[in-house]
Amino acid sequence: MNKYISTLALCSILGLATGCKLEAGSGQYISQERHNEMLGDEDVKQGIAKAALSKTYVMFQEYNTSHDDGGLKAFHLFTDLMCEDVAYTNTSWFMFDYQIGNSEANYRRTRTMWRLFYKIVSNVNLYLETYYKEASTDSAYLKGKAEPLALRGIVFFHLVNMYQHTYKGHESLPGIPLVLTTSPTDKPARATVEDTYKQIIKDLTPMATYGQETAGKTDVDKFVAAAYLAKVYAQMEDWANCEKFAAIAKMGGNDMISEPGRSWAIKGTADILWGADVTSANSALWASYWSHVDQFLTRGYAAGGHKKFIHNALYAKIPATDSRRKLWVNLTDYPDIAQKIKRQAKNKEVEMEDFDQLKFIAGEDGMEQDYCFIRVQDPILLEIEAQIEQNKLTQAAANLNAFAQKRDPAFVAATTQADLREQVRFQRRIELWFEGTNWFDMKRWKLTINRDVPNTNHPVVFTMATDDNKFYHMLPISELESNPNLTQNPR
């Protein structure tokens, strides 16, 4: 990682200094000299800084080196495919992740994700050194600084989970190198998991407590930072803080029931907290999330037959009274829904099968459909889970009833802690299916991935504990070679 920080810093400073538009759509750029002049004017500095940060946001959605290397949604895809709730035809991109066979030190997955996330970290560090080097107590200054810190915290959270087991019980194990400067000579060793989480909390807390509350969904604001902070505290089993920040996060959106073919446009969609505005100019096309999940497109990998299904064993547990059963093809119970979706689809030749997903359909924009990174339902359910773990059973049951009965009028919350725990876990599995949460959840719940059940529709069958050393990723060989302070994960 450190071997390319100086190169990234050079590229980034050119983007920050000379690639900053003064106004959206103006087409005008500022020189290095003019940029430095404007930094001395506090009235305009924050606006320039905000424009410069947009370069970093692009990295969360853009195509990189291959068709399974497309930012944060690619991370969501490969991690959920490592678990049991998504079955896969297993013949295309992500198939080795699905087989739990894509985590070795010389494999592309471990290299590309490390490179992407540390590229974001490098940009954030350069940004902080450029615009927020001086100490200040000014409110606008602190709010502006909180945003890049939150981005770094989100990235560190993904990295430490990818390259180590979950927090609880593994606090003293090596986490990740905490790169906090752009110095090419800074080659830190891996901080412990505990120290890594301390830095993540330090990075996320300012935005989650006093950060901006934005109407747009493309920025990490107070509610997004609080949502990720709740996820961090859930990994730590710090349930009081998990509940606290989940309660903040859920104020950033409104719960809504997902219907087949629902909109994923981030503008005007009530339950999306953070996402990316995908357009014809920035769409990754075949390398996009939609290419891999939406079989109703006229092109793409899913349309070509590389489909993702819900595990039939999970689907069988969804009550007949729950409206979310309709988010997957059921040719016996809901043949009219499948046919309606097919009539509206661009790909009229699609052959639908039971358990095909109807949740993620790109719609009229095709591969230009927006990306959703996190929905409000995640912190809503985390708050309930935190209440259960703190033995606030009456409050948790009431909140769980309010959530679940919107989808299943026959739902009745349990009365014991153990049963409530199982209920809220099940709600997370079906509500947030294939949204990049299940892998984090299974790790922190310390559950076993179990595809080896009777009549499974998984073509690759196995059982594996999530704290098995095969379930995390090895550090890339290139990073071990460039930084002698790094140590490799054991196998």
Tab-separated table of C-alpha atoms in Angstrom:
chain	number	residue	atom	x	y	z
A	1	MET	CA	0.000	0.000	0.000
A	2	ASN	CA	2.645	2.526	0.985
A	3	LYS	CA	4.625	1.994	-2.201
A	4	TYR	CA	1.988	3.858	-4.197
A	5	ILE	CA	0.898	6.511	-1.716
A	6	SER	CA	3.297	9.104	-3.138
A	7	THR	CA	1.967	8.481	-6.646
A	8	LEU	CA	-1.608	8.676	-5.446
A	9	ALA	CA	-0.841	11.844	-3.566
A	10	LEU	CA	0.557	13.440	-6.710
A	11	CYS	CA	-2.451	12.420	-8.788
A	12	SER	CA	-4.852	13.520	-6.087
A	13	ILE	CA	-3.288	16.919	-5.545
A	14	LEU	CA	-3.637	17.602	-9.260
A	15	GLY	CA	-7.283	16.633	-8.991
A	16	LEU	CA	-7.789	18.702	-5.868
A	17	ALA	CA	-5.939	21.760	-7.052
A	18	THR	CA	-6.561	21.938	-10.789
A	19	GLY	CA	-9.603	19.729	-11.179
A	20	CYS	CA	-11.926	21.693	-8.912
A	21	LYS	CA	-14.879	23.258	-10.697
A	22	LEU	CA	-15.900	26.592	-9.274
A	23	GLU	CA	-19.531	25.884	-10.067
A	24	ALA	CA	-21.263	22.750	-11.153
A	25	GLY	CA	-21.490	22.770	-14.926
A	26	SER	CA	-19.366	25.902	-15.343
A	27	GLY	CA	-16.586	24.062	-17.117
A	28	GLN	CA	-14.066	26.414	-15.541
A	29	TYR	CA	-11.068	25.163	-13.588
A	30	ILE	CA	-8.676	26.963	-11.291
A	31	SER	CA	-4.904	26.993	-11.458
A	32	GLN	CA	-2.634	25.835	-8.645
A	33	GLU	CA	-1.700	29.457	-7.896
A	34	ARG	CA	-5.297	30.640	-7.855
A	35	HIS	CA	-6.301	27.643	-5.758
A	36	ASN	CA	-3.722	28.541	-3.110
A	37	GLU	CA	-4.890	32.162	-3.124
A	38	MET	CA	-8.488	31.149	-2.551
A	39	LEU	CA	-7.553	28.944	0.373
A	40	GLY	CA	-6.686	32.128	2.242
A	41	ASP	CA	-10.266	33.364	1.960
A	42	GLU	CA	-12.336	31.603	4.609
A	43	ASP	CA	-15.562	32.655	2.880
A	44	VAL	CA	-14.811	30.518	-0.153
A	45	LYS	CA	-12.466	27.882	1.285
A	46	GLN	CA	-15.227	25.546	2.422
A	47	GLY	CA	-16.899	25.615	-0.975
A	48	ILE	CA	-13.651	24.753	-2.750
A	49	ALA	CA	-12.956	21.996	-0.241
A	50	LYS	CA	-16.388	20.481	-0.786
A	51	ALA	CA	-15.925	20.481	-4.544
A	52	ALA	CA	-12.561	18.780	-4.187
A	53	LEU	CA	-14.033	15.996	-2.046
A	54	SER	CA	-16.286	14.899	-4.900
A	55	LYS	CA	-13.249	13.207	-6.478
A	56	THR	CA	-13.086	10.840	-3.534
A	57	TYR	CA	-16.803	10.016	-3.654
A	58	VAL	CA	-16.422	8.867	-7.250
A	59	MET	CA	-14.112	6.090	-6.095
A	60	PHE	CA	-16.962	4.413	-4.211
A	61	GLN	CA	-18.788	3.709	-7.469
A	62	GLU	CA	-16.338	3.636	-10.360
A	63	TYR	CA	-15.038	0.709	-12.387
A	64	ASN	CA	-11.404	-0.139	-11.769
A	65	THR	CA	-9.541	-3.129	-13.178
A	66	SER	CA	-12.072	-5.847	-13.972
A	67	HIS	CA	-15.804	-6.455	-14.172
A	68	ASP	CA	-15.967	-7.583	-10.564
A	69	ASP	CA	-14.049	-4.534	-9.328
A	70	GLY	CA	-16.551	-1.700	-9.184
A	71	GLY	CA	-16.354	0.102	-5.869
A	72	LEU	CA	-18.488	-0.419	-2.789
A	73	LYS	CA	-21.263	-2.336	-4.570
A	74	ALA	CA	-18.710	-4.910	-5.714
A	75	PHE	CA	-17.777	-5.323	-2.059
A	76	HIS	CA	-21.462	-5.866	-1.251
A	77	LEU	CA	-21.717	-8.459	-3.999
A	78	PHE	CA	-18.728	-10.598	-3.172
A	79	THR	CA	-19.233	-10.583	0.591
A	80	ASP	CA	-22.908	-11.538	0.451
A	81	LEU	CA	-22.048	-14.282	-2.023
A	82	MET	CA	-19.652	-15.726	0.555
A	83	CYS	CA	-22.596	-16.423	2.859
A	84	GLU	CA	-25.656	-18.649	2.543
A	85	ASP	CA	-28.630	-16.397	1.745
A	86	VAL	CA	-27.740	-15.827	-1.926
A	87	ALA	CA	-27.437	-18.765	-4.307
A	88	TYR	CA	-25.547	-18.337	-7.570
A	89	THR	CA	-25.299	-20.141	-10.894
A	90	ASN	CA	-21.565	-20.084	-10.213
A	91	THR	CA	-20.130	-19.638	-13.726
A	92	SER	CA	-19.012	-16.026	-13.995
A	93	TRP	CA	-17.586	-13.082	-12.068
A	94	PHE	CA	-17.637	-13.519	-8.292
A	95	MET	CA	-17.815	-17.297	-8.612
A	96	PHE	CA	-14.599	-17.811	-6.636
A	97	ASP	CA	-15.905	-15.584	-3.828
A	98	TYR	CA	-19.033	-17.718	-3.826
A	99	GLN	CA	-16.840	-20.814	-3.467
A	100	ILE	CA	-14.826	-19.204	-0.605
A	101	GLY	CA	-11.814	-19.480	-2.860
A	102	ASN	CA	-10.849	-15.899	-3.656
A	103	SER	CA	-8.941	-14.748	-0.605
A	104	GLU	CA	-5.342	-15.838	-1.103
A	105	ALA	CA	-2.510	-13.315	-0.995
A	106	ASN	CA	-1.781	-13.501	-4.722
A	107	TYR	CA	-5.430	-13.299	-5.859
A	108	ARG	CA	-7.058	-10.288	-7.475
A	109	ARG	CA	-9.842	-9.804	-4.924
A	110	THR	CA	-7.580	-9.147	-1.948
A	111	ARG	CA	-5.319	-6.884	-4.035
A	112	THR	CA	-8.009	-4.784	-5.712
A	113	MET	CA	-10.073	-4.107	-2.604
A	114	TRP	CA	-6.980	-3.158	-0.605
A	115	ARG	CA	-5.875	-0.838	-3.406
A	116	LEU	CA	-9.310	0.786	-3.754
A	117	PHE	CA	-9.831	1.419	-0.059
A	118	TYR	CA	-6.325	2.697	0.590
A	119	LYS	CA	-6.603	4.915	-2.463
A	120	ILE	CA	-9.642	6.493	-0.807
A	121	VAL	CA	-7.705	6.772	2.464
A	122	SER	CA	-4.826	8.445	0.638
A	123	ASN	CA	-7.160	10.966	-0.972
A	124	VAL	CA	-8.829	11.712	2.343
A	125	ASN	CA	-5.493	12.220	4.075
A	126	LEU	CA	-4.296	14.557	1.336
A	127	TYR	CA	-7.591	16.414	1.482
A	128	LEU	CA	-7.284	16.874	5.242
A	129	GLU	CA	-3.710	18.094	4.924
A	130	THR	CA	-4.713	20.526	2.175
A	131	TYR	CA	-7.855	22.037	3.662
A	132	TYR	CA	-7.889	21.232	7.383
A	133	LYS	CA	-4.297	21.347	8.523
A	134	GLU	CA	-4.768	24.119	11.072
A	135	ALA	CA	-6.612	23.680	14.352
A	136	SER	CA	-9.896	25.561	14.579
A	137	THR	CA	-13.023	25.633	16.704
A	138	ASP	CA	-15.117	27.283	13.983
A	139	SER	CA	-18.384	25.386	13.544
A	140	ALA	CA	-18.329	25.367	9.738
A	141	TYR	CA	-14.693	24.273	9.764
A	142	LEU	CA	-15.408	21.369	12.114
A	143	LYS	CA	-18.448	20.231	10.118
A	144	GLY	CA	-16.436	20.343	6.913
A	145	LYS	CA	-13.607	18.350	8.428
A	146	ALA	CA	-16.010	15.759	9.811
A	147	GLU	CA	-17.045	14.582	6.338
A	148	PRO	CA	-13.688	13.292	5.057
A	149	LEU	CA	-12.977	11.786	8.469
A	150	ALA	CA	-16.244	9.857	8.226
A	151	LEU	CA	-15.301	8.562	4.779
A	152	ARG	CA	-12.019	7.280	6.179
A	153	GLY	CA	-13.805	5.655	9.105
A	154	ILE	CA	-16.199	3.843	6.763
A	155	VAL	CA	-13.287	2.559	4.692
A	156	PHE	CA	-11.298	1.406	7.728
A	157	PHE	CA	-14.396	-0.460	8.941
A	158	HIS	CA	-14.619	-2.392	5.683
A	159	LEU	CA	-10.885	-3.082	5.627
A	160	VAL	CA	-10.576	-4.423	9.163
A	161	ASN	CA	-13.481	-6.799	8.638
A	162	MET	CA	-12.109	-8.013	5.318
A	163	TYR	CA	-8.632	-8.762	6.651
A	164	GLN	CA	-9.466	-9.976	10.151
A	165	HIS	CA	-12.201	-11.678	12.130
A	166	THR	CA	-14.921	-9.695	13.848
A	167	TYR	CA	-14.117	-7.457	16.807
A	168	LYS	CA	-15.439	-9.353	19.808
A	169	GLY	CA	-13.007	-12.012	20.958
A	170	HIS	CA	-10.328	-10.878	18.503
A	171	GLU	CA	-9.452	-7.477	19.943
A	172	SER	CA	-5.725	-8.170	20.287
A	173	LEU	CA	-5.222	-9.670	16.815
A	174	PRO	CA	-3.612	-7.646	14.001
A	175	GLY	CA	-6.089	-5.383	12.275
A	176	ILE	CA	-4.959	-3.075	9.483
A	177	PRO	CA	-2.258	-0.422	9.057
A	178	LEU	CA	-3.749	2.920	10.086
A	179	VAL	CA	-2.434	5.243	7.404
A	180	LEU	CA	-3.191	8.759	8.644
A	181	THR	CA	-0.764	10.855	6.584
A	182	THR	CA	0.378	11.104	2.972
A	183	SER	CA	4.054	10.639	3.847
A	184	PRO	CA	5.575	7.982	1.553
A	185	THR	CA	7.953	7.015	4.368
A	186	ASP	CA	5.090	6.216	6.723
A	187	LYS	CA	4.938	2.406	6.702
A	188	PRO	CA	2.878	1.487	9.761
A	189	ALA	CA	2.509	-2.020	11.067
A	190	ARG	CA	-0.952	-3.471	11.521
A	191	ALA	CA	-2.706	-1.896	14.473
A	192	THR	CA	-4.613	-4.301	16.691
A	193	VAL	CA	-8.285	-4.794	15.996
A	194	GLU	CA	-9.055	-2.848	19.164
A	195	ASP	CA	-6.910	0.124	18.141
A	196	THR	CA	-8.317	0.015	14.627
A	197	TYR	CA	-11.843	0.294	15.996
A	198	LYS	CA	-10.776	3.174	18.240
A	199	GLN	CA	-9.617	5.040	15.144
A	200	ILE	CA	-12.824	4.198	13.275
A	201	ILE	CA	-14.893	5.582	16.142
A	202	LYS	CA	-12.682	8.665	16.292
A	203	ASP	CA	-13.219	9.244	12.561
A	204	LEU	CA	-16.992	8.663	12.539
A	205	THR	CA	-18.038	10.355	15.771
A	206	PRO	CA	-17.651	14.035	14.734
A	207	MET	CA	-19.978	13.681	11.754
A	208	ALA	CA	-22.418	11.480	13.700
A	209	THR	CA	-22.689	13.998	16.550
A	210	TYR	CA	-22.478	17.494	15.062
A	211	GLY	CA	-22.109	16.966	11.306
A	212	GLN	CA	-24.186	18.280	8.447
A	213	GLU	CA	-27.701	17.008	7.801
A	214	THR	CA	-28.052	17.041	4.022
A	215	ALA	CA	-31.129	16.641	1.866
A	216	GLY	CA	-29.118	14.917	-0.862
A	217	LYS	CA	-28.251	11.247	-0.666
A	218	THR	CA	-24.851	11.308	-2.380
A	219	ASP	CA	-22.909	12.620	0.620
A	220	VAL	CA	-21.988	11.047	3.922
A	221	ASP	CA	-23.859	13.228	6.400
A	222	LYS	CA	-24.731	12.966	10.086
A	223	PHE	CA	-27.253	10.164	9.564
A	224	VAL	CA	-24.981	8.055	7.362
A	225	ALA	CA	-22.076	8.378	9.789
A	226	ALA	CA	-24.371	7.470	12.685
A	227	ALA	CA	-25.601	4.401	10.770
A	228	TYR	CA	-22.059	3.139	10.252
A	229	LEU	CA	-21.142	3.990	13.822
A	230	ALA	CA	-24.083	1.863	14.974
A	231	LYS	CA	-22.740	-0.973	12.819
A	232	VAL	CA	-19.287	-0.526	14.381
A	233	TYR	CA	-20.679	-0.682	17.907
A	234	ALA	CA	-22.733	-3.752	16.986
A	235	GLN	CA	-19.510	-5.540	15.994
A	236	MET	CA	-18.089	-4.511	19.368
A	237	GLU	CA	-21.263	-5.610	21.167
A	238	ASP	CA	-21.407	-2.163	22.752
A	239	TRP	CA	-25.173	-2.168	22.670
A	240	ALA	CA	-25.811	1.120	24.469
A	241	ASN	CA	-23.832	3.057	21.864
A	242	CYS	CA	-25.256	0.945	19.059
A	243	GLU	CA	-28.755	1.911	20.162
A	244	LYS	CA	-27.776	5.565	20.580
A	245	PHE	CA	-26.373	6.041	17.101
A	246	ALA	CA	-28.947	3.827	15.384
A	247	ALA	CA	-31.610	6.117	16.828
A	248	ILE	CA	-29.834	9.109	15.285
A	249	ALA	CA	-29.368	7.380	11.948
A	250	LYS	CA	-33.000	6.370	11.533
A	251	MET	CA	-34.025	10.034	11.596
A	252	GLY	CA	-32.325	10.449	8.228
A	253	GLY	CA	-34.936	8.483	6.294
A	254	ASN	CA	-38.371	6.943	6.379
A	255	ASP	CA	-39.145	3.251	6.451
A	256	MET	CA	-40.945	2.001	3.366
A	257	ILE	CA	-42.020	-1.437	2.205
A	258	SER	CA	-40.091	-2.803	-0.752
A	259	GLU	CA	-42.234	-4.005	-3.629
A	260	PRO	CA	-41.120	-6.032	-6.677
A	261	GLY	CA	-39.348	-3.724	-9.083
A	262	ARG	CA	-39.104	-0.878	-6.545
A	263	SER	CA	-37.195	2.257	-7.418
A	264	TRP	CA	-33.585	2.562	-6.376
A	265	ALA	CA	-33.241	6.163	-7.535
A	266	ILE	CA	-31.621	8.015	-4.668
A	267	LYS	CA	-33.540	11.226	-5.351
A	268	GLY	CA	-36.952	11.107	-3.729
A	269	THR	CA	-36.627	7.565	-2.327
A	270	ALA	CA	-37.472	7.810	1.341
A	271	ASP	CA	-35.490	4.927	2.796
A	272	ILE	CA	-32.085	5.429	1.141
A	273	LEU	CA	-29.552	7.108	3.422
A	274	TRP	CA	-26.556	7.093	1.095
A	275	GLY	CA	-25.928	6.113	-2.477
A	276	ALA	CA	-24.416	7.184	-5.775
A	277	ASP	CA	-26.000	9.112	-8.617
A	278	VAL	CA	-25.244	6.922	-11.626
A	279	THR	CA	-25.588	8.574	-15.033
A	280	SER	CA	-24.728	7.769	-18.646
A	281	ALA	CA	-21.430	9.600	-18.068
A	282	ASN	CA	-20.281	7.528	-15.081
A	283	SER	CA	-22.044	4.182	-15.530
A	284	ALA	CA	-19.706	1.201	-15.486
A	285	LEU	CA	-22.085	-0.687	-17.818
A	286	TRP	CA	-21.116	-4.393	-17.846
A	287	ALA	CA	-18.952	-3.852	-14.772
A	288	SER	CA	-21.891	-2.432	-12.821
A	289	TYR	CA	-23.896	-3.791	-9.934
A	290	TRP	CA	-26.970	-3.899	-12.175
A	291	SER	CA	-25.193	-5.971	-14.779
A	292	HIS	CA	-24.537	-8.616	-12.148
A	293	VAL	CA	-27.981	-8.697	-10.514
A	294	ASP	CA	-30.699	-7.648	-12.983
A	295	GLN	CA	-31.642	-10.366	-15.446
A	296	PHE	CA	-34.341	-8.172	-17.020
A	297	LEU	CA	-31.830	-5.959	-18.815
A	298	THR	CA	-31.098	-6.558	-22.488
A	299	ARG	CA	-27.393	-6.886	-21.664
A	300	GLY	CA	-25.295	-7.766	-18.673
A	301	TYR	CA	-24.123	-10.848	-16.840
A	302	ALA	CA	-27.393	-11.633	-15.051
A	303	ALA	CA	-29.281	-11.235	-18.331
A	304	GLY	CA	-26.823	-13.680	-19.849
A	305	GLY	CA	-27.825	-16.314	-17.316
A	306	HIS	CA	-25.500	-15.647	-14.375
A	307	LYS	CA	-28.342	-15.086	-11.944
A	308	LYS	CA	-28.519	-14.719	-8.187
A	309	PHE	CA	-31.320	-16.410	-6.229
A	310	ILE	CA	-32.526	-16.355	-2.681
A	311	HIS	CA	-31.573	-19.542	-0.856
A	312	ASN	CA	-34.692	-21.701	-1.014
A	313	ALA	CA	-34.231	-22.695	2.638
A	314	LEU	CA	-34.400	-19.026	3.674
A	315	TYR	CA	-37.381	-18.344	1.425
A	316	ALA	CA	-39.245	-21.262	2.946
A	317	LYS	CA	-39.069	-19.537	6.336
A	318	ILE	CA	-40.814	-16.373	5.134
A	319	PRO	CA	-44.465	-16.574	6.256
A	320	ALA	CA	-47.170	-16.662	3.609
A	321	THR	CA	-48.576	-13.484	5.156
A	322	ASP	CA	-45.350	-11.511	4.626
A	323	SER	CA	-45.404	-9.206	1.585
A	324	ARG	CA	-41.654	-9.661	1.075
A	325	ARG	CA	-42.268	-13.172	-0.295
A	326	LYS	CA	-43.179	-11.342	-3.507
A	327	LEU	CA	-39.657	-9.944	-3.888
A	328	TRP	CA	-38.623	-13.298	-5.348
A	329	VAL	CA	-40.237	-15.357	-8.090
A	330	ASN	CA	-42.789	-17.854	-6.853
A	331	LEU	CA	-44.479	-19.313	-9.907
A	332	THR	CA	-46.966	-21.258	-7.790
A	333	ASP	CA	-48.221	-18.554	-5.445
A	334	TYR	CA	-47.581	-15.380	-7.484
A	335	PRO	CA	-47.440	-16.202	-11.224
A	336	ASP	CA	-49.119	-12.890	-12.086
A	337	ILE	CA	-46.304	-10.881	-10.479
A	338	ALA	CA	-43.644	-12.710	-12.474
A	339	GLN	CA	-45.533	-12.154	-15.724
A	340	LYS	CA	-46.162	-8.491	-14.971
A	341	ILE	CA	-42.464	-7.895	-14.355
A	342	LYS	CA	-41.614	-9.722	-17.570
A	343	ARG	CA	-44.073	-7.636	-19.619
A	344	GLN	CA	-42.502	-4.446	-18.296
A	345	ALA	CA	-38.920	-5.646	-18.744
A	346	LYS	CA	-36.624	-4.691	-21.583
A	347	ASN	CA	-35.492	-8.310	-21.869
A	348	LYS	CA	-38.575	-10.166	-23.058
A	349	GLU	CA	-36.650	-13.408	-23.473
A	350	VAL	CA	-35.863	-13.848	-19.808
A	351	GLU	CA	-36.735	-17.264	-18.415
A	352	MET	CA	-37.875	-16.838	-14.843
A	353	GLU	CA	-37.447	-19.543	-12.244
A	354	ASP	CA	-38.571	-19.922	-8.670
A	355	PHE	CA	-36.382	-17.937	-6.271
A	356	ASP	CA	-35.191	-15.470	-8.943
A	357	GLN	CA	-34.943	-12.044	-7.359
A	358	LEU	CA	-37.393	-9.251	-8.226
A	359	LYS	CA	-36.023	-6.791	-5.688
A	360	PHE	CA	-33.238	-5.256	-7.789
A	361	ILE	CA	-34.530	-4.237	-11.201
A	362	ALA	CA	-32.799	-1.316	-12.863
A	363	GLY	CA	-35.886	0.108	-14.567
A	364	GLU	CA	-35.879	2.571	-17.417
A	365	ASP	CA	-32.360	3.803	-16.744
A	366	GLY	CA	-30.884	0.367	-17.310
A	367	MET	CA	-27.281	0.193	-16.208
A	368	GLU	CA	-27.491	3.883	-15.363
A	369	GLN	CA	-29.642	3.176	-12.331
A	370	ASP	CA	-28.420	4.696	-9.061
A	371	TYR	CA	-26.624	2.728	-6.358
A	372	CYS	CA	-27.871	2.361	-2.803
A	373	PHE	CA	-25.106	1.913	-0.246
A	374	ILE	CA	-27.182	1.868	2.942
A	375	ARG	CA	-30.895	2.101	3.793
A	376	VAL	CA	-32.607	3.347	6.924
A	377	GLN	CA	-33.909	-0.154	7.672
A	378	ASP	CA	-30.394	-1.160	8.683
A	379	PRO	CA	-30.172	1.174	11.717
A	380	ILE	CA	-33.869	0.663	12.502
A	381	LEU	CA	-33.238	-3.043	12.990
A	382	LEU	CA	-29.904	-2.434	14.722
A	383	GLU	CA	-31.664	-0.271	17.296
A	384	ILE	CA	-34.119	-3.080	18.009
A	385	GLU	CA	-31.311	-5.626	18.215
A	386	ALA	CA	-29.431	-3.384	20.658
A	387	GLN	CA	-32.532	-3.087	22.827
A	388	ILE	CA	-32.899	-6.867	22.865
A	389	GLU	CA	-29.268	-7.374	23.878
A	390	GLN	CA	-29.718	-4.855	26.707
A	391	ASN	CA	-32.769	-6.793	27.880
A	392	LYS	CA	-35.149	-3.931	27.043
A	393	LEU	CA	-37.587	-6.552	25.884
A	394	THR	CA	-40.866	-4.625	26.095
A	395	GLN	CA	-39.469	-1.719	24.104
A	396	ALA	CA	-37.780	-4.011	21.607
A	397	ALA	CA	-40.926	-6.080	21.074
A	398	ALA	CA	-43.025	-2.978	20.455
A	399	ASN	CA	-40.540	-1.635	17.915
A	400	LEU	CA	-40.170	-5.001	16.233
A	401	ASN	CA	-43.939	-5.339	15.936
A	402	ALA	CA	-44.177	-1.859	14.415
A	403	PHE	CA	-41.547	-2.729	11.822
A	404	ALA	CA	-42.519	-6.285	10.951
A	405	GLN	CA	-46.302	-5.862	10.973
A	406	LYS	CA	-46.052	-3.323	8.150
A	407	ARG	CA	-44.812	-6.240	6.078
A	408	ASP	CA	-46.582	-9.107	7.808
A	409	PRO	CA	-49.813	-8.222	9.665
A	410	ALA	CA	-49.738	-11.643	11.336
A	411	PHE	CA	-46.332	-11.069	12.929
A	412	VAL	CA	-46.179	-11.197	16.728
A	413	ALA	CA	-42.975	-10.363	18.570
A	414	ALA	CA	-41.703	-13.009	20.958
A	415	THR	CA	-41.489	-12.527	24.704
A	416	THR	CA	-38.079	-14.012	25.524
A	417	GLN	CA	-34.712	-12.500	24.741
A	418	ALA	CA	-33.512	-15.572	22.861
A	419	ASP	CA	-36.588	-15.707	20.632
A	420	LEU	CA	-36.567	-11.959	19.995
A	421	ARG	CA	-32.922	-12.228	19.020
A	422	GLU	CA	-33.746	-14.856	16.416
A	423	GLN	CA	-36.658	-12.800	15.111
A	424	VAL	CA	-34.676	-9.602	14.578
A	425	ARG	CA	-31.858	-11.551	12.929
A	426	PHE	CA	-34.336	-13.084	10.522
A	427	GLN	CA	-35.808	-9.653	9.776
A	428	ARG	CA	-32.342	-8.390	8.874
A	429	ARG	CA	-31.727	-11.346	6.589
A	430	ILE	CA	-34.850	-10.903	4.494
A	431	GLU	CA	-35.250	-7.107	4.663
A	432	LEU	CA	-31.625	-6.369	3.782
A	433	TRP	CA	-31.113	-9.324	1.441
A	434	PHE	CA	-28.202	-8.769	-0.954
A	435	GLU	CA	-27.520	-5.239	0.301
A	436	GLY	CA	-24.066	-5.943	1.711
A	437	THR	CA	-25.050	-6.453	5.345
A	438	ASN	CA	-25.308	-10.227	5.772
A	439	TRP	CA	-21.561	-10.902	5.742
A	440	PHE	CA	-20.953	-8.324	8.502
A	441	ASP	CA	-23.880	-9.735	10.466
A	442	MET	CA	-22.859	-13.361	10.167
A	443	LYS	CA	-19.323	-12.501	11.301
A	444	ARG	CA	-20.450	-10.607	14.394
A	445	TRP	CA	-23.113	-13.185	15.246
A	446	LYS	CA	-20.357	-15.823	14.907
A	447	LEU	CA	-22.722	-18.080	13.018
A	448	THR	CA	-21.817	-20.894	10.668
A	449	ILE	CA	-22.418	-20.533	6.940
A	450	ASN	CA	-24.586	-23.538	6.188
A	451	ARG	CA	-25.517	-24.351	2.600
A	452	ASP	CA	-25.562	-28.069	3.318
A	453	VAL	CA	-29.290	-28.473	3.898
A	454	PRO	CA	-31.750	-30.878	2.244
A	455	ASN	CA	-32.795	-29.899	-1.303
A	456	THR	CA	-30.669	-26.742	-1.274
A	457	ASN	CA	-30.556	-24.681	-4.466
A	458	HIS	CA	-26.909	-23.831	-3.802
A	459	PRO	CA	-24.696	-25.487	-6.461
A	460	VAL	CA	-21.711	-25.103	-4.117
A	461	VAL	CA	-22.471	-26.723	-0.774
A	462	PHE	CA	-20.430	-26.464	2.425
A	463	THR	CA	-20.532	-25.438	6.072
A	464	MET	CA	-17.996	-22.999	7.456
A	465	ALA	CA	-17.673	-21.007	10.656
A	466	THR	CA	-17.267	-17.292	10.048
A	467	ASP	CA	-14.227	-17.240	12.332
A	468	ASP	CA	-12.567	-19.896	10.202
A	469	ASN	CA	-9.303	-18.539	8.780
A	470	LYS	CA	-10.554	-19.277	5.275
A	471	PHE	CA	-13.356	-16.770	5.779
A	472	TYR	CA	-11.144	-13.690	5.986
A	473	HIS	CA	-8.697	-12.457	3.333
A	474	MET	CA	-4.937	-12.629	3.212
A	475	LEU	CA	-2.987	-9.402	2.829
A	476	PRO	CA	-1.784	-8.810	-0.743
A	477	ILE	CA	1.730	-10.036	-1.491
A	478	SER	CA	2.611	-6.699	-3.069
A	479	GLU	CA	1.912	-4.899	0.203
A	480	LEU	CA	3.997	-7.320	2.267
A	481	GLU	CA	6.865	-6.816	-0.152
A	482	SER	CA	6.650	-3.014	0.009
A	483	ASN	CA	6.112	-2.707	3.763
A	484	PRO	CA	8.359	-4.948	5.907
A	485	ASN	CA	6.358	-3.969	9.001
A	486	LEU	CA	3.290	-5.909	7.826
A	487	THR	CA	2.576	-9.448	8.978
A	488	GLN	CA	0.441	-11.950	7.098
A	489	ASN	CA	-2.729	-13.599	8.347
A	490	PRO	CA	-2.360	-17.277	9.257
A	491	ARG	CA	-4.096	-19.985	7.307
